[in-house]
Coordinates of C-alpha atoms and ligand atoms in Angstrom, one line a residue:
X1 CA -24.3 4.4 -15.4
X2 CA -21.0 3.3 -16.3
X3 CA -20.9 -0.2 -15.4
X4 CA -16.6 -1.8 -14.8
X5 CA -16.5 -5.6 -15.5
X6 CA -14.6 -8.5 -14.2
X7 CA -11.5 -9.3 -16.4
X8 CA -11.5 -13.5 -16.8
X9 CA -9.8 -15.3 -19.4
X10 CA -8.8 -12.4 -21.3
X11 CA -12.2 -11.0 -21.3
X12 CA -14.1 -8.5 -19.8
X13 CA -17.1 -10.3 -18.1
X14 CA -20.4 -9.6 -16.1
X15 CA -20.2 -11.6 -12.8
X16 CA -22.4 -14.5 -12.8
X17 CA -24.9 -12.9 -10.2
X18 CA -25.6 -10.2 -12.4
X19 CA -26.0 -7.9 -9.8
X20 CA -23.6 -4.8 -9.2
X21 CA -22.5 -2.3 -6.2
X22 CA -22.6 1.3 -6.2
X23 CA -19.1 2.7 -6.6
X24 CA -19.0 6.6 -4.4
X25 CA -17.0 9.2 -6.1
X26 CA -15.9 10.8 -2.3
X27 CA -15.5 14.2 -3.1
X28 CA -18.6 14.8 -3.4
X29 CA -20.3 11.5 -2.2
X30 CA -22.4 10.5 -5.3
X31 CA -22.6 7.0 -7.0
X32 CA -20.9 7.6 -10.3
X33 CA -20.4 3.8 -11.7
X34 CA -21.0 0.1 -10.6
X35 CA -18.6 -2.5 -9.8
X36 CA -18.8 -6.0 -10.0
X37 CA -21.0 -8.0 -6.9
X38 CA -18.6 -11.3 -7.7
X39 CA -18.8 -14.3 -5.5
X40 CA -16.8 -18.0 -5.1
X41 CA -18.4 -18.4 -8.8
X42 CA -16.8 -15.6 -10.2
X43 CA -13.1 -16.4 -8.0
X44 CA -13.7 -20.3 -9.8
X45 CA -13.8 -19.1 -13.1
X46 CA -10.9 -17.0 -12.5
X47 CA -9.3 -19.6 -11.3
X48 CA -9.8 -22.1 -13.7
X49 CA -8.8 -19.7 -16.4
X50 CA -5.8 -18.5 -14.6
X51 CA -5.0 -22.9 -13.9
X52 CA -5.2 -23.1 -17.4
X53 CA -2.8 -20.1 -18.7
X54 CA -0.2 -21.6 -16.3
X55 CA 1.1 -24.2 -18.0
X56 CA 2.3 -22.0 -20.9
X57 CA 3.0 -18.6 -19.0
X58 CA 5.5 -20.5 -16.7
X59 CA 7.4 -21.9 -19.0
X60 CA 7.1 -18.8 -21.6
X61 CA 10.9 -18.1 -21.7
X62 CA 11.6 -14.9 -19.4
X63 CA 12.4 -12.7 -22.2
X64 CA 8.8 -12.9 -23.5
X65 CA 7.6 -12.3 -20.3
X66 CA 9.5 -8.9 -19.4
X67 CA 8.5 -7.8 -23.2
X68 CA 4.9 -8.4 -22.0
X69 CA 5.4 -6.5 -18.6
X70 CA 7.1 -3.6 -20.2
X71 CA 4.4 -3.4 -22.7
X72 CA 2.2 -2.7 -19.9
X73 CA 4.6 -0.4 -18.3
X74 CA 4.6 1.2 -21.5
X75 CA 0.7 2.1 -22.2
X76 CA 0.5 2.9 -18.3
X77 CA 2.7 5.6 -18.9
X78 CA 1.0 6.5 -22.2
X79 CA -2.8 6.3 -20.4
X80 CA -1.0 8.8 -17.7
X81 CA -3.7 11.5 -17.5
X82 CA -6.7 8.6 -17.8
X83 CA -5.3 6.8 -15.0
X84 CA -4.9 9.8 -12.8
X85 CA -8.3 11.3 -13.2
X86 CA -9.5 8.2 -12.7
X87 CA -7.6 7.8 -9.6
X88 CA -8.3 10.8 -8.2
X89 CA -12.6 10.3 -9.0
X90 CA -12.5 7.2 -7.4
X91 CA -10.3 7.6 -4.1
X92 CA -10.4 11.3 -3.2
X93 CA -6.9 12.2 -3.7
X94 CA -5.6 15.2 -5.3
X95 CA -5.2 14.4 -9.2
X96 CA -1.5 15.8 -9.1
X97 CA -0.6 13.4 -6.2
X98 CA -2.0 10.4 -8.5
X99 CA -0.3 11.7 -11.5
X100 CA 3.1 12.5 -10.1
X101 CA 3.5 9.4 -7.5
X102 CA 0.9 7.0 -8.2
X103 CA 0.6 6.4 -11.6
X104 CA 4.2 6.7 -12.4
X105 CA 4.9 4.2 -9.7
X106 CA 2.6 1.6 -11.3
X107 CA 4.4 2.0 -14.4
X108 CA 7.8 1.7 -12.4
X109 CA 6.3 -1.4 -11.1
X110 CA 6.1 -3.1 -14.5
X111 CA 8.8 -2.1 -15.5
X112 CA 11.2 -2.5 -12.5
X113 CA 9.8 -6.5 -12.1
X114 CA 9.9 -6.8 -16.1
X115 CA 13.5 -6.2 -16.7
X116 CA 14.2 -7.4 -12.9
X117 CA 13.6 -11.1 -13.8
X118 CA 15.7 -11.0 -16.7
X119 CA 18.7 -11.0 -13.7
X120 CA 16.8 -13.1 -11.5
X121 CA 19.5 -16.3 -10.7
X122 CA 19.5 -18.9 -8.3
X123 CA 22.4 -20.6 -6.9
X124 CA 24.8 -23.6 -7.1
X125 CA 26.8 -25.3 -4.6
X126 CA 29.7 -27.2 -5.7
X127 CA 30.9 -30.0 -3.3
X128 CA 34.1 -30.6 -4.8
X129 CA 34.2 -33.7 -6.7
X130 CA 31.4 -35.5 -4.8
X131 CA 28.6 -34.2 -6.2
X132 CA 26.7 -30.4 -7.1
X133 CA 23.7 -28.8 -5.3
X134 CA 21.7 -26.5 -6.6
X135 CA 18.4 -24.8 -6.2
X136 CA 16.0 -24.8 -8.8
X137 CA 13.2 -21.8 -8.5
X138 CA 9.9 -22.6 -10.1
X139 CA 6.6 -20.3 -10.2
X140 CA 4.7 -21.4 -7.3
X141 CA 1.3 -21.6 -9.3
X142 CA -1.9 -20.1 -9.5
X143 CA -1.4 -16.7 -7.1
X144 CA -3.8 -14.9 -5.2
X145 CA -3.4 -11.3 -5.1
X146 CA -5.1 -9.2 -2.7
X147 CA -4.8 -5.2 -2.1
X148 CA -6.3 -1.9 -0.4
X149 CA -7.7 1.4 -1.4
X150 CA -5.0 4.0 -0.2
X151 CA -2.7 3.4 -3.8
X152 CA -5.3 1.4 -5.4
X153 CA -3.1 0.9 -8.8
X154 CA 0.6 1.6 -7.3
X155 CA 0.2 -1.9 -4.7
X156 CA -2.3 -3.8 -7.0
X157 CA 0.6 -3.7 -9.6
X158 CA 3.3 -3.9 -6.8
X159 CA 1.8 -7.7 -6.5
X160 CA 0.5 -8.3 -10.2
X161 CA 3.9 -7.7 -11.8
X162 CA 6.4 -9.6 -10.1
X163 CA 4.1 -12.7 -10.2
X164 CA 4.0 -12.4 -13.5
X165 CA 7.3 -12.1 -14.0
X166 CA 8.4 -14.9 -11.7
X167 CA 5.8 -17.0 -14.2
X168 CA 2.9 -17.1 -11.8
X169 CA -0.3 -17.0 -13.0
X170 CA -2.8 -14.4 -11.2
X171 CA -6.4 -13.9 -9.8
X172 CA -6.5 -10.9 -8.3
X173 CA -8.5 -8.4 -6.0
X174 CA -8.1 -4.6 -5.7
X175 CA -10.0 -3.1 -3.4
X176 CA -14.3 -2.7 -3.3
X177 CA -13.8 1.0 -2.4
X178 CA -11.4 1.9 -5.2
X179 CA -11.8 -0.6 -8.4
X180 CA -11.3 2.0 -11.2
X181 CA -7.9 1.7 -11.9
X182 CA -7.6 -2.2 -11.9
X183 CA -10.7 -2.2 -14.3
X184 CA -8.3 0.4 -16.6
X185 CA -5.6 -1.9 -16.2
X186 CA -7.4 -4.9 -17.7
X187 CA -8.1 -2.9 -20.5
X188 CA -4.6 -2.0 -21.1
X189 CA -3.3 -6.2 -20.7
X190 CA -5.8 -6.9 -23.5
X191 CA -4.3 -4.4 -25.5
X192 CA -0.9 -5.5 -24.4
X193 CA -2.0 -8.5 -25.8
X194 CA -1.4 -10.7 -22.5
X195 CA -2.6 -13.9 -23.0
X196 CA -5.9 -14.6 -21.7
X197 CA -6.0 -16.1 -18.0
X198 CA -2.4 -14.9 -17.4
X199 CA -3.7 -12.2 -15.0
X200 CA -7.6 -12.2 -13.6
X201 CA -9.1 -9.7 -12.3
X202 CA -12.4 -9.8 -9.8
X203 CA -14.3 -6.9 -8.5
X204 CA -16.3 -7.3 -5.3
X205 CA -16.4 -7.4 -1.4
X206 CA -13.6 -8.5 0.4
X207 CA -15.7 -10.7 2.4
X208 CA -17.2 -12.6 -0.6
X209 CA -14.3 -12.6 -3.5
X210 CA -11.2 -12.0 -1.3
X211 CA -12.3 -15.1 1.5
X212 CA -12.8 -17.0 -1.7
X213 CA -9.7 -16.7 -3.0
X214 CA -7.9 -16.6 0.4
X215 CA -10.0 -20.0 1.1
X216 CA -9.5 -21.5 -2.5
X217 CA -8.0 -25.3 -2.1
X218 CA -5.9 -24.6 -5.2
X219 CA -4.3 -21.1 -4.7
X220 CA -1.4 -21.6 -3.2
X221 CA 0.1 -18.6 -2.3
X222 CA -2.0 -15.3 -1.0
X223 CA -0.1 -11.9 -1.0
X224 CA -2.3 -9.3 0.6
X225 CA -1.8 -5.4 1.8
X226 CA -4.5 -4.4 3.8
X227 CA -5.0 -3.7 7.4
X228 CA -3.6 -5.5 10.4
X229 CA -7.8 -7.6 11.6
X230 CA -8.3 -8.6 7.8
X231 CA -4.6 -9.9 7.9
X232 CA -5.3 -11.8 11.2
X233 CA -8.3 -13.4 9.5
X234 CA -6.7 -14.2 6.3
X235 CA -3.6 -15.7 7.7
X236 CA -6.1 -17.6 10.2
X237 CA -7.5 -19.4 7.0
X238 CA -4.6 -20.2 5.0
X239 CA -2.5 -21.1 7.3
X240 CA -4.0 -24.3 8.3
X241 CA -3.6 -24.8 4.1
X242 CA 0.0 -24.3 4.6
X243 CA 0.0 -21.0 1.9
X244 CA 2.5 -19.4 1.4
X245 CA 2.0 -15.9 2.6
X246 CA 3.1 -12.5 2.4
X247 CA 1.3 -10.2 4.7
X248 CA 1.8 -5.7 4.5
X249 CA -0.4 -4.6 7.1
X250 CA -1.3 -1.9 9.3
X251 CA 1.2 0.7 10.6
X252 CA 0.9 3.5 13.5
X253 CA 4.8 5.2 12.6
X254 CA 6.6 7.5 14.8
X255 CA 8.7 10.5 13.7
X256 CA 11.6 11.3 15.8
X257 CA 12.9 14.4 15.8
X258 CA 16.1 16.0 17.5
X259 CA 16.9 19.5 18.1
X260 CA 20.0 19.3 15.7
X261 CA 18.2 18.4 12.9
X262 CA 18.4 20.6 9.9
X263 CA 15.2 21.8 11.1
X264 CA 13.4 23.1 7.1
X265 CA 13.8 20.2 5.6
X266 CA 12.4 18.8 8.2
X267 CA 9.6 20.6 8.7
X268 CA 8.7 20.6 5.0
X269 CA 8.9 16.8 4.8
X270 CA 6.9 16.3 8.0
X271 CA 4.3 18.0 6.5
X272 CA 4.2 15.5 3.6
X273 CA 4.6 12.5 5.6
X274 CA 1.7 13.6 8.5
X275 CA -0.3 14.3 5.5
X276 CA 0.1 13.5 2.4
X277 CA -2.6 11.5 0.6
X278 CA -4.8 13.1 3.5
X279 CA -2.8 10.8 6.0
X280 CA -3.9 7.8 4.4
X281 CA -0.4 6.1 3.5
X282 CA 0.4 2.9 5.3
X283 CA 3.9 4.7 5.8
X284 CA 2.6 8.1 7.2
X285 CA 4.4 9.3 10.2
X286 CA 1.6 10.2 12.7
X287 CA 3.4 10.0 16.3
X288 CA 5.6 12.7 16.4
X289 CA 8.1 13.3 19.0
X290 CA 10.3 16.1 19.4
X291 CA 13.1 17.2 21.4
X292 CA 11.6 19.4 24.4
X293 CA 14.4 22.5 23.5
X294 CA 13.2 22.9 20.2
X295 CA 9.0 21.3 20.5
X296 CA 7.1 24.9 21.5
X297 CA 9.1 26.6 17.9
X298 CA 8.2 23.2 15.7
X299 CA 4.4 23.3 17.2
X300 CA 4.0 27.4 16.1
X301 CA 5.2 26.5 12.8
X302 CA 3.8 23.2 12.1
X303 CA 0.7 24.1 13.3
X304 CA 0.7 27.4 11.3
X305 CA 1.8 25.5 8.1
X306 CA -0.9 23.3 8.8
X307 CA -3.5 25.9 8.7
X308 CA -2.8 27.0 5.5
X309 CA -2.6 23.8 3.7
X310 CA -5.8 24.0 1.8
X311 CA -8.7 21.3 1.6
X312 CA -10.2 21.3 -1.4
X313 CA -11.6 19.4 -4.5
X314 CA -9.3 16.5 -5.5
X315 CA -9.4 17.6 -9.8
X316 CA -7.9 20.8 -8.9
X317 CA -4.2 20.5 -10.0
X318 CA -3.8 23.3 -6.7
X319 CA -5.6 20.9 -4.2
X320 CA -2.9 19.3 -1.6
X321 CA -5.9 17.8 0.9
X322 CA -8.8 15.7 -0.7
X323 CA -11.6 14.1 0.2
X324 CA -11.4 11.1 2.3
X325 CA -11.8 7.7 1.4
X326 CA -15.4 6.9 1.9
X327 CA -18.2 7.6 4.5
X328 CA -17.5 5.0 6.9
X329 CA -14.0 6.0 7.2
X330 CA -14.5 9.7 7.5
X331 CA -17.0 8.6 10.5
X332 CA -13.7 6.5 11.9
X333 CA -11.4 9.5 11.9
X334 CA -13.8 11.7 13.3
X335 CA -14.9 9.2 16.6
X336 CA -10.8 9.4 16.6
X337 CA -10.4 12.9 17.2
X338 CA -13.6 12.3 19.3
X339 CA -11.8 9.9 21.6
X340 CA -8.7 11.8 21.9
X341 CA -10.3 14.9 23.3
X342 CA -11.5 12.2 25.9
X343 CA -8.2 11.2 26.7
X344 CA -7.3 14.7 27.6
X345 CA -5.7 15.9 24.0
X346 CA -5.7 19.7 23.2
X347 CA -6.8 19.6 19.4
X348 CA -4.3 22.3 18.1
X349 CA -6.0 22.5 15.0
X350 CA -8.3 21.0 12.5
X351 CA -10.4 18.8 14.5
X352 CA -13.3 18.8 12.2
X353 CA -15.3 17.6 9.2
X354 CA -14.9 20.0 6.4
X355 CA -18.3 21.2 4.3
X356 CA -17.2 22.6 1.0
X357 CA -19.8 24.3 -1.3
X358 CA -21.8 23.6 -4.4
X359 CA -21.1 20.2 -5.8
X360 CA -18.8 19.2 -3.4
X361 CA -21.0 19.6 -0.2
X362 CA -21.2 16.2 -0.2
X363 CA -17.9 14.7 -0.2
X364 CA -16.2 13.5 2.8
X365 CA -13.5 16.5 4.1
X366 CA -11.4 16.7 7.3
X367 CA -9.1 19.4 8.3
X368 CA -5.9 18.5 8.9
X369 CA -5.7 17.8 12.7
X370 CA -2.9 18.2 15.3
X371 CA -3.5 17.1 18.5
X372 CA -1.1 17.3 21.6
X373 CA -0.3 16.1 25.3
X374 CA -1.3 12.8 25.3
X375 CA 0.4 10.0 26.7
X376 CA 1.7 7.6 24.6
X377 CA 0.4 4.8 25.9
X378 CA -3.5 5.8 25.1
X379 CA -5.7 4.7 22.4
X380 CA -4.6 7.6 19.8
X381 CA -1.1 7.0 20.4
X382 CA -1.5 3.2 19.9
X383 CA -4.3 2.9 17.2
X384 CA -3.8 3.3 13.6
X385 CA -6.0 5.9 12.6
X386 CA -5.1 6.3 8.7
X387 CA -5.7 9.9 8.1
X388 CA -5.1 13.3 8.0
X389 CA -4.5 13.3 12.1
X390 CA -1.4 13.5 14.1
X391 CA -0.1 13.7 17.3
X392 CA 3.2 15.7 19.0
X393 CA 4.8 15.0 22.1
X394 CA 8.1 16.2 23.5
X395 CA 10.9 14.1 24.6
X396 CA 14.2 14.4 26.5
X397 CA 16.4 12.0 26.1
X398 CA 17.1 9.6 23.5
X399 CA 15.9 6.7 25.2
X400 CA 12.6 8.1 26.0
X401 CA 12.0 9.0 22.6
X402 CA 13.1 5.1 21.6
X403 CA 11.0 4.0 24.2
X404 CA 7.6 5.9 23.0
X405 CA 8.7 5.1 19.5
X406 CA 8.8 1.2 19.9
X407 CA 5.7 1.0 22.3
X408 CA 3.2 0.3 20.0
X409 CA 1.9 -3.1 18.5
X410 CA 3.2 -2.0 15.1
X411 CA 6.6 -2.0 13.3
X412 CA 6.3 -1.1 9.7
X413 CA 8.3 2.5 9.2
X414 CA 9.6 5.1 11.1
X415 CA 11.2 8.3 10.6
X416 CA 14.5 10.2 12.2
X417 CA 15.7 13.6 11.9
X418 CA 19.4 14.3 13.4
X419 CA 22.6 15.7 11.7
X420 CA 24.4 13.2 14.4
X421 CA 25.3 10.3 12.5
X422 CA 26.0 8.1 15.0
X423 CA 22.7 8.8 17.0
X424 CA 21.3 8.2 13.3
X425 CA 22.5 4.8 13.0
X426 CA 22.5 4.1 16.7
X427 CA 18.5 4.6 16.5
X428 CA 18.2 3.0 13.2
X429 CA 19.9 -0.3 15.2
X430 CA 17.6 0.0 18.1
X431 CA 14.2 1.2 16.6
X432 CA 11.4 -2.0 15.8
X433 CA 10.5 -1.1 12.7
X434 CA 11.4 -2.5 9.0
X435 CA 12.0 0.8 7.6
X436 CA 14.2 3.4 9.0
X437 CA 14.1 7.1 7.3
X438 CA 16.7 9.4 8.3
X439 CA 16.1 12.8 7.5
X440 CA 14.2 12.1 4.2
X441 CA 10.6 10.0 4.2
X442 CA 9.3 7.5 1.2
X443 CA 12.6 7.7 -0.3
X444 CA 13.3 4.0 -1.9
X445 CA 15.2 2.0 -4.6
X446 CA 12.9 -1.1 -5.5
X447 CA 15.7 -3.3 -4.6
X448 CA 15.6 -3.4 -1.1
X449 CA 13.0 -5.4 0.7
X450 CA 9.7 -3.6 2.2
X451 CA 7.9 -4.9 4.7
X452 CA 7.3 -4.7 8.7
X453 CA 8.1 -6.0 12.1
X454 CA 5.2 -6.9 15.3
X455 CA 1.7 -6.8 13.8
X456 CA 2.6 -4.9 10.7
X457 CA 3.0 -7.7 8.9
X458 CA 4.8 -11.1 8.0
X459 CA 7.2 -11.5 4.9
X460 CA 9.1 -8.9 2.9
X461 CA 8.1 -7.7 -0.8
X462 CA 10.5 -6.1 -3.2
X463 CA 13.9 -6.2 -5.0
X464 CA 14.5 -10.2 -5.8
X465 CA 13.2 -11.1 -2.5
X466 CA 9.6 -11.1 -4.4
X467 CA 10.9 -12.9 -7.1
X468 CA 11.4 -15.5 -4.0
X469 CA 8.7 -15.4 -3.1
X470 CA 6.3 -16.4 -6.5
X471 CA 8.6 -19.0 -7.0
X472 CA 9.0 -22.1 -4.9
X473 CA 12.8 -23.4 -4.0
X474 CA 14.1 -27.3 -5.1
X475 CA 16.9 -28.6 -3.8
X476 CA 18.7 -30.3 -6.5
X477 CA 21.8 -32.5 -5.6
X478 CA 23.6 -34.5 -8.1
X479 CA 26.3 -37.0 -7.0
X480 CA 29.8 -37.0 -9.5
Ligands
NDP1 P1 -8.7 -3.9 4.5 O1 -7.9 -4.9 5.3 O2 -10.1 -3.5 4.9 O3 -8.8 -4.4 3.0 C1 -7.7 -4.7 2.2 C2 -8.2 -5.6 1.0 O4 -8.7 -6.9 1.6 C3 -9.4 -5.1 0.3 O5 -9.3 -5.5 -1.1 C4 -10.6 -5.7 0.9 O6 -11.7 -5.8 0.1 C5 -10.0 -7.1 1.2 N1 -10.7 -7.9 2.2 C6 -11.5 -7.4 3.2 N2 -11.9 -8.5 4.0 C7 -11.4 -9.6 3.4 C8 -11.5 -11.0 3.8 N3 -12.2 -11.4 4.8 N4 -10.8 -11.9 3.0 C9 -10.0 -11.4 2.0 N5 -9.9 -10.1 1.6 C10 -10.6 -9.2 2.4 O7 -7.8 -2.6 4.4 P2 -8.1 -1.2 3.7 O8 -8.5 -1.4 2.3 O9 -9.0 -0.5 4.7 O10 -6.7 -0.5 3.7 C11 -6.2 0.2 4.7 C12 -5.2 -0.6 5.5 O11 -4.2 -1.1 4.7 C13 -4.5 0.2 6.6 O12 -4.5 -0.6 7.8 C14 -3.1 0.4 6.0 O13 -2.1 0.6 7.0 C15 -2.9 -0.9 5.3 N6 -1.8 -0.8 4.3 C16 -0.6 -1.4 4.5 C17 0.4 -1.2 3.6 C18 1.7 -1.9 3.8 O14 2.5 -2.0 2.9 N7 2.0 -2.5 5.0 C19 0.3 -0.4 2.5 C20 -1.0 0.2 2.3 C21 -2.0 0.0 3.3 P3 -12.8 -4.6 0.3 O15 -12.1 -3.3 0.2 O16 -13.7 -4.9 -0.9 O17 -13.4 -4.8 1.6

């Protein structure tokens, strides 16, 4: 059995323990390598090797550094295919989703951070001819880099590279359920050549390796995407530690939509963003809330849309619904779609676990599920479920559709369709969210900062503002 290693010091390593955890392929729910069991020995070591790298990396001049990230950029691009298939084996999704979004975005990542810090500039203040402040911006240190299993590469790399760039030095942990791609990734820094300890990487439980390095006296800064409980806990720990922290968490988005829309485009897009990735995007729109003239002709043809999108086996190029995740969360959806039925939901369609044939009988399918007349103040409407499973409730008025919108505990995205412009920007003002789509979903230039309001999470990633964030700010003031 294929076995992935820890990447420490440059090196690909056994954990100390010696003992490994089965890693599920999900579409058809067999054990098909072994990951990594690390613990607080294997975090130490990754530490220590990542302490020691520091003092070179952070003082490497940037230029070196950006040739090192767009190296990396470079063979991830090159390794396309590779790192798709392997994507697609270990998280369920279709390959063409990993190849055309995923993949490529990692690569973006790189490169986007490596040529991003080569601009990077902090500021001066002259106070005429008293004196001059400015602000000096140093890598913060040793940074601990945490991530999920929905775009295992595309927000492992999303943290790794602007660290790196910034002149942090990393340990870092992708996610238990999806380690492939990270293990890939350490294969292409060695042949990068990236010195050793500049970036660690440790496989294991997030209870054993990512409390260690969230509870490591000497990391100084966590950034972790994840969901909204592990978030609480984390920030729980390294807060009293004073950490600098950058939290993405959990996200229950709504999708507004207005009888004036231009009404294909929107329906072709809402498919994508109530299901793409079977649902399981932080940034999926799964409330959806449409204007009462036009909700009985978008529920015939989303729901007959829906009935023809085909589940099938993620290595087909033709497949737009995979498998899910793993066991335990194909159980969660289900006792989902279980509990809105209890709250008086009419499932429109879908509403069931999926048994393909032969190979795949054991892999972890769900039809793509459309529920409607619930309240939106019930569990479904208020819970993040993270997958493929959506509800759709009309609306009158503007204000009620606000009012549904913004009544849940989360604020990361939210989508609007209207050719009004002013009701666009109006909504866009008023809606608690910290992204806004109008009429277009997952559209983005790297530049602007991502993040989200209420329990979706603290701090903002992206564009410079990440660059701010690896690096720590001194205030400089020389007196004339
Ligand atoms: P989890 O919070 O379960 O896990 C995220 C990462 O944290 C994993 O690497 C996990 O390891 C690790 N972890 C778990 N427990 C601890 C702990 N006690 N200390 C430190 N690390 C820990 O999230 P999921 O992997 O289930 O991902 C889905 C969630 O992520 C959803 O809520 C989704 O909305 C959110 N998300 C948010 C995004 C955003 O940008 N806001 C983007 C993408 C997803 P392990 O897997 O080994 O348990």
């Amino acid at each position: 059995m294929y076995k992935l290693l820890n990447y420490i010091n440059g090196k690909l390593v056994e954990p100390v323990s010696k003992t490994f955890l089965d890693n599920y392929n999900p579409a058809n729910g067999k054990v098909y390598s072994l990951i990594p069991d690390s613990d607080e020995k294997d975090v130490e070591l990754a530490y220590q090797a990542a302490k020691g790298a520091f003092a070179e990396w952070s003082i490497t001049p940037k230029e070196k550094r950006s040739k090192y990230l767009l190296k990396i950029a470079e063979l991830i691009e090159k390794n396309l295919d590779k790192l798709a298939l392997a994507e697609s084996i270990d998280n369920g999704k279709p390959v063409k989703l990993a190849k055309t979004v995923d993949i490529p975005r990692a690569a973006a990542n790189f490169h986007f951070y490596g040529t991003g810090i080569l601009h990077y500039s902090s500021h001066a203040h002259a106070m005429e001819n008293t004196a001059i402040n400015y602000t000096l911006r140093q890598p913060v240190g040793v940074a601990g880099c945490i991530s999920p299993w929905n775009l295992p590469l595309y927000l492992f790399t999303w943290k790794i590279a602007p660290a790196l760039a910034a002149g942090c030095t990393v340990v870092a942990k992708p996610s238990e359920v999806t380690p492939m791609t990270a293990h890939l990734l350490s294969e292409i820094c060695i042949e990068a050549g990236l010195p050793p300890g500049v970036l660690n990487i440790v496989h294991g439980l997030g209870g054993k390796v990512g409390n260690a390095i969230v509870s490591h006296k000497n990391i100084p800064l966590i950034s972790f995407t994840g969901g909204t409980t592990t978030g609480a806990h984390i920030a729980s720990i390294a807060a009293p530690m004073f950490k600098k922290l950058s939290l993405e968490l959990g996200g229950k988005n709504p999708n507004i939509i207005f009888a004036d829309c231009d009404y294909e485009k929107m329906l072709i897009t809402t498919m994508l963003s109530s299901f793409a990735n079977q649902g399981q995007i932080c940034l999926c729109g799964s409330r959806i809330y449409v204007e009462r003239s036009i909700y009985e002709k978008f529920k015939a043809d989303f729901v007959s849309k829906t009935k023809k999108l085909i589940v099938g086996d993620p290595l087909n190029e033709e497949t737009k619904i995979g498998a899910i995740v793993s066991k335990s969360h194909q159980e969660k959806i289900l006792s989902y779609i279980e509990l809105a039925k209890k709250e008086g939901g009419t499932i429109l369609c879908g509403g069931q676990e999926i048994k393909l044939e032969g190979e795949l009988s054991k892999g972890y399918y769900i039809a793509p599920t459309i529920i409607e007349g619930l309240n939106h103040t019930c569990r479904t409407n208020q819970e993040e479920i993270f997958g493929p499973v959506v509800t759709i409730t009309p609306f009158d008025t503007e204000e009620q559709a606000l009012e549904m919108a913004n009544s849940t505990r989360y604020g990361l995205a939210s989508i609007v369709w209207t050719e009004n412009l002013t009701r666009a920007h109006r909504i866009a003002n008023n809606i608690h969210a910290g992204i806004v789509w109008i009429n277009c979903w997952l559209l983005r230039d790297l530049r602007t900062p991502f993040g989200g309001v209420k329990d979706s999470g603290v701090g903002r990633e992206g564009g410079f503002e990440a660059f701010d964030f690896f690096t720590e700010p001194k205030n400089v003031c020389i007196k004339l």
